[in-house]
Short mmCIF file of C-alpha atoms in Angstrom, two decimals:
data_model
loop_
_atom_site.label_atom_id
_atom_site.label_comp_id
_atom_site.label_asym_id
_atom_site.label_seq_id
_atom_site.Cartn_x
_atom_site.Cartn_y
_atom_site.Cartn_z
CA MET A 1438 18.77 4.02 9.68
CA LYS A 1439 16.91 2.41 6.79
CA HIS A 1440 19.12 3.45 3.86
CA PRO A 1441 22.64 4.40 5.04
CA LYS A 1442 24.13 3.92 1.54
CA ILE A 1443 21.73 6.43 0.00
CA LEU A 1444 22.40 8.95 2.76
CA THR A 1445 26.17 8.55 2.41
CA LEU A 1446 26.01 8.97 -1.38
CA ALA A 1447 23.77 12.03 -1.02
CA LEU A 1448 26.20 13.58 1.46
CA ALA A 1449 29.13 12.82 -0.85
CA ALA A 1450 27.32 14.37 -3.82
CA GLY A 1451 26.48 17.45 -1.75
CA LEU A 1452 30.07 17.81 -0.59
CA VAL A 1453 31.42 17.45 -4.12
CA THR A 1454 28.86 19.96 -5.39
CA GLY A 1455 29.72 22.33 -2.55
CA VAL A 1456 33.47 22.07 -3.20
CA ALA A 1457 32.98 22.52 -6.94
CA GLY A 1458 30.61 25.45 -6.43
CA CYS A 1459 32.95 27.26 -3.99
CA THR A 1460 36.16 26.84 -5.98
CA PRO A 1461 36.85 29.58 -8.55
CA ALA A 1462 36.43 28.45 -12.17
CA SER A 1463 39.98 29.53 -13.08
CA THR A 1464 41.55 27.08 -10.63
CA GLU A 1465 42.53 23.68 -11.95
CA THR A 1466 42.22 21.95 -8.57
CA VAL A 1467 38.45 21.50 -8.83
CA THR A 1468 38.78 18.13 -10.54
CA SER A 1469 41.51 16.90 -8.22
CA ASN A 1470 39.65 18.03 -5.06
CA ALA A 1471 36.41 16.40 -6.19
CA SER A 1472 38.08 13.13 -7.05
CA THR A 1473 39.86 12.92 -3.68
CA VAL A 1474 36.67 13.75 -1.75
CA THR A 1475 34.41 11.27 -3.51
CA PRO A 1476 36.25 8.02 -2.61
CA THR A 1477 36.72 9.16 0.98
CA MET A 1478 33.00 9.84 1.42
CA ALA A 1479 31.84 6.75 -0.47
CA SER A 1480 33.98 4.24 1.42
CA PRO A 1481 31.78 4.05 4.58
CA THR A 1482 28.97 2.41 2.55
CA ALA A 1483 30.60 -0.98 2.99
CA PRO A 1484 30.14 -2.40 6.50
CA ALA A 1485 33.37 -2.43 8.42
CA PRO A 1486 34.34 -5.86 9.73
CA SER A 1487 34.33 -6.14 13.48
CA SER A 1488 35.46 -8.83 15.82
CA SER A 1489 33.80 -7.34 18.89
CA GLY A 1490 30.63 -9.39 18.40
CA ASN A 1491 28.56 -6.54 19.85
CA GLU A 1492 26.83 -5.47 16.64
CA SER A 1493 23.28 -6.60 16.04
CA SER A 1494 22.62 -9.78 14.12
CA HIS A 1495 20.55 -7.79 11.62
CA SER A 1496 23.67 -5.98 10.46
CA GLN A 1497 25.11 -9.39 9.67
CA GLY A 1498 21.98 -10.47 7.72
CA GLN A 1499 20.61 -12.76 10.43
CA ALA A 1500 17.19 -12.73 12.05
CA THR A 1501 17.10 -11.31 15.55
CA GLU A 1502 13.41 -11.96 15.95
CA ASP A 1503 11.87 -14.11 18.61
CA PRO A 1504 12.17 -17.75 17.47
CA ALA A 1505 8.50 -18.33 18.31
CA LYS A 1506 7.50 -15.54 15.92
CA VAL A 1507 9.76 -16.95 13.20
CA GLU A 1508 8.16 -20.38 13.59
CA LEU A 1509 4.67 -18.87 13.54
CA ALA A 1510 5.54 -17.00 10.31
CA LYS A 1511 6.82 -20.21 8.70
CA GLN A 1512 3.77 -22.15 9.86
CA ALA A 1513 1.38 -19.54 8.48
CA ALA A 1514 3.20 -19.32 5.14
CA THR A 1515 3.13 -23.12 4.84
CA ILE A 1516 -0.61 -23.25 5.47
CA MET A 1517 -1.25 -20.32 3.11
CA THR A 1518 0.60 -22.01 0.23
CA THR A 1519 -0.81 -25.51 0.64
CA TRP A 1520 -3.56 -25.86 -1.93
CA ASN A 1521 -5.66 -28.69 -3.28
CA PRO A 1522 -7.32 -27.28 -6.41
CA THR A 1523 -9.91 -30.08 -6.51
CA LYS A 1524 -11.20 -28.92 -3.10
CA ASP A 1525 -10.09 -25.30 -2.85
CA PHE A 1526 -12.19 -22.83 -4.80
CA ASN A 1527 -9.20 -20.48 -5.01
CA ARG A 1528 -5.89 -19.74 -3.24
CA THR A 1529 -7.63 -17.71 -0.55
CA ALA A 1530 -9.07 -20.97 0.83
CA ALA A 1531 -5.61 -21.67 2.27
CA GLU A 1532 -5.49 -18.22 3.89
CA LEU A 1533 -8.85 -18.96 5.48
CA ARG A 1534 -7.34 -22.12 7.00
CA ALA A 1535 -4.60 -19.97 8.60
CA ARG A 1536 -7.08 -17.71 10.43
CA PRO A 1537 -6.59 -19.46 13.81
CA LEU A 1538 -3.01 -18.09 13.76
CA MET A 1539 -4.28 -14.50 13.42
CA THR A 1540 -5.83 -11.97 15.74
CA PRO A 1541 -9.63 -11.97 15.48
CA GLU A 1542 -9.49 -8.54 13.81
CA ARG A 1543 -7.04 -9.70 11.13
CA ALA A 1544 -8.84 -13.01 10.61
CA LYS A 1545 -12.05 -11.12 9.77
CA GLU A 1546 -10.21 -9.33 6.94
CA VAL A 1547 -9.50 -12.58 5.07
CA ILE A 1548 -12.32 -12.76 2.57
CA ALA A 1549 -12.33 -15.12 -0.38
CA PRO A 1550 -13.21 -13.66 -3.77
CA GLU A 1551 -16.31 -14.97 -5.46
CA ARG A 1552 -14.44 -16.04 -8.56
CA PRO A 1553 -12.63 -19.37 -8.84
CA ALA A 1554 -8.91 -19.66 -9.39
CA THR A 1555 -7.82 -20.09 -12.98
CA GLY A 1556 -4.56 -20.33 -14.84
CA VAL A 1557 -2.63 -23.21 -16.32
CA GLU A 1558 -0.83 -24.12 -13.08
CA TRP A 1559 -4.03 -24.31 -11.01
CA LEU A 1560 -6.07 -26.09 -13.68
CA THR A 1561 -3.31 -28.66 -14.35
CA ALA A 1562 -3.02 -29.38 -10.63
CA ALA A 1563 -6.81 -29.77 -10.39
CA GLU A 1564 -6.88 -32.08 -13.42
CA LYS A 1565 -4.18 -34.30 -11.89
CA ASN A 1566 -5.65 -34.10 -8.36
CA ALA A 1567 -2.35 -32.63 -7.09
CA THR A 1568 -1.67 -30.79 -3.84
CA SER A 1569 0.99 -28.14 -3.38
CA LYS A 1570 3.85 -28.97 -1.01
CA PRO A 1571 5.53 -25.71 0.02
CA THR A 1572 9.10 -25.05 1.09
CA VAL A 1573 9.25 -22.00 3.35
CA LYS A 1574 12.41 -20.03 4.16
CA LEU A 1575 13.13 -17.05 6.38
CA MET A 1576 14.34 -14.03 4.40
CA THR A 1577 17.43 -13.11 6.39
CA GLU A 1578 18.18 -10.12 4.14
CA HIS A 1579 14.90 -8.46 5.15
CA HIS A 1580 15.58 -5.71 7.71
CA GLU A 1581 12.22 -4.08 8.40
CA GLN A 1582 11.90 -3.70 12.15
CA ASN A 1583 9.15 -5.75 13.85
CA THR A 1584 8.41 -7.63 10.62
CA ILE A 1585 9.34 -11.18 9.69
CA ALA A 1586 9.56 -12.00 6.01
CA VAL A 1587 9.41 -15.51 4.56
CA THR A 1588 9.31 -16.87 1.04
CA ALA A 1589 7.46 -19.94 -0.11
CA THR A 1590 8.01 -22.02 -3.21
CA TRP A 1591 6.10 -25.20 -3.93
CA GLN A 1592 6.00 -28.49 -5.75
CA TRP A 1593 2.78 -29.98 -6.99
CA VAL A 1594 2.47 -33.63 -5.96
CA THR A 1595 -0.11 -36.22 -6.99
CA LYS A 1596 -1.17 -39.26 -4.97
CA ASP A 1597 0.71 -41.55 -7.35
CA GLY A 1598 3.96 -39.63 -6.79
CA GLU A 1599 4.14 -37.44 -9.87
CA SER A 1600 5.52 -33.99 -9.07
CA TRP A 1601 6.51 -30.79 -10.81
CA ALA A 1602 7.69 -27.37 -9.74
CA GLY A 1603 5.18 -24.66 -9.04
CA GLU A 1604 5.41 -21.40 -10.91
CA GLY A 1605 6.87 -18.47 -9.03
CA LYS A 1606 7.22 -17.84 -5.33
CA GLN A 1607 5.19 -16.05 -2.71
CA THR A 1608 6.73 -13.67 -0.20
CA PHE A 1609 4.97 -12.88 3.07
CA PHE A 1610 5.64 -10.02 5.51
CA PHE A 1611 4.18 -10.69 8.97
CA THR A 1612 3.77 -8.57 12.10
CA PHE A 1613 2.75 -10.06 15.44
CA THR A 1614 1.12 -9.27 18.76
CA ASP A 1615 3.54 -8.21 21.48
CA THR A 1616 2.85 -10.94 24.04
CA GLU A 1617 2.70 -14.72 23.97
CA PRO A 1618 0.94 -16.68 22.73
CA TYR A 1619 1.77 -14.68 19.61
CA LYS A 1620 -0.79 -14.10 16.90
CA ILE A 1621 -0.39 -12.58 13.46
CA ARG A 1622 -1.44 -8.95 13.75
CA ASP A 1623 -1.13 -8.22 10.03
CA TYR A 1624 0.46 -9.55 6.86
CA VAL A 1625 0.86 -8.79 3.19
CA SER A 1626 2.12 -11.03 0.43
CA SER A 1627 3.20 -10.86 -3.16
CA VAL A 1628 3.49 -13.56 -5.80
CA ARG A 1629 6.22 -13.54 -8.42
#
């Protein structure tokens, strides 16, 4: 179930509304019945601790995905966030370099825009001949089935060792082919 907390709260609200709607207005127990029902219905929203060890790792906030797919996601995100603004026309140049990790159909969809990258971060990196050095992490709180999510942040580094933090972070959501060797079937990303 995608949103058990929302469902539980909706059921609790419906039960409270039902109890309040069925109780005569002259009775003073409406408030006391509603207040005793609400905490009872709302309490299951917190996961109950279990020592059985049989629950899925996703319920504990851990990735249950195939380790090969996780590594492929990290590799792709690293490639896609490694830029050299003196050589790369825009950020899509890095996505083009990651095409060998994709299915042929998905790789064909990566098309660079005709406009160059702009912005203070990109132009400063180009001026200083810096390259981005990403740090990629698996998003263990992401629970979408058959999707692996990773975030990338980056430092800009020059050849003489100067470095500074990149602005924002990029989050990728990858899906993969079903059989090995795995390929990226699809992905989306967002920059914050």
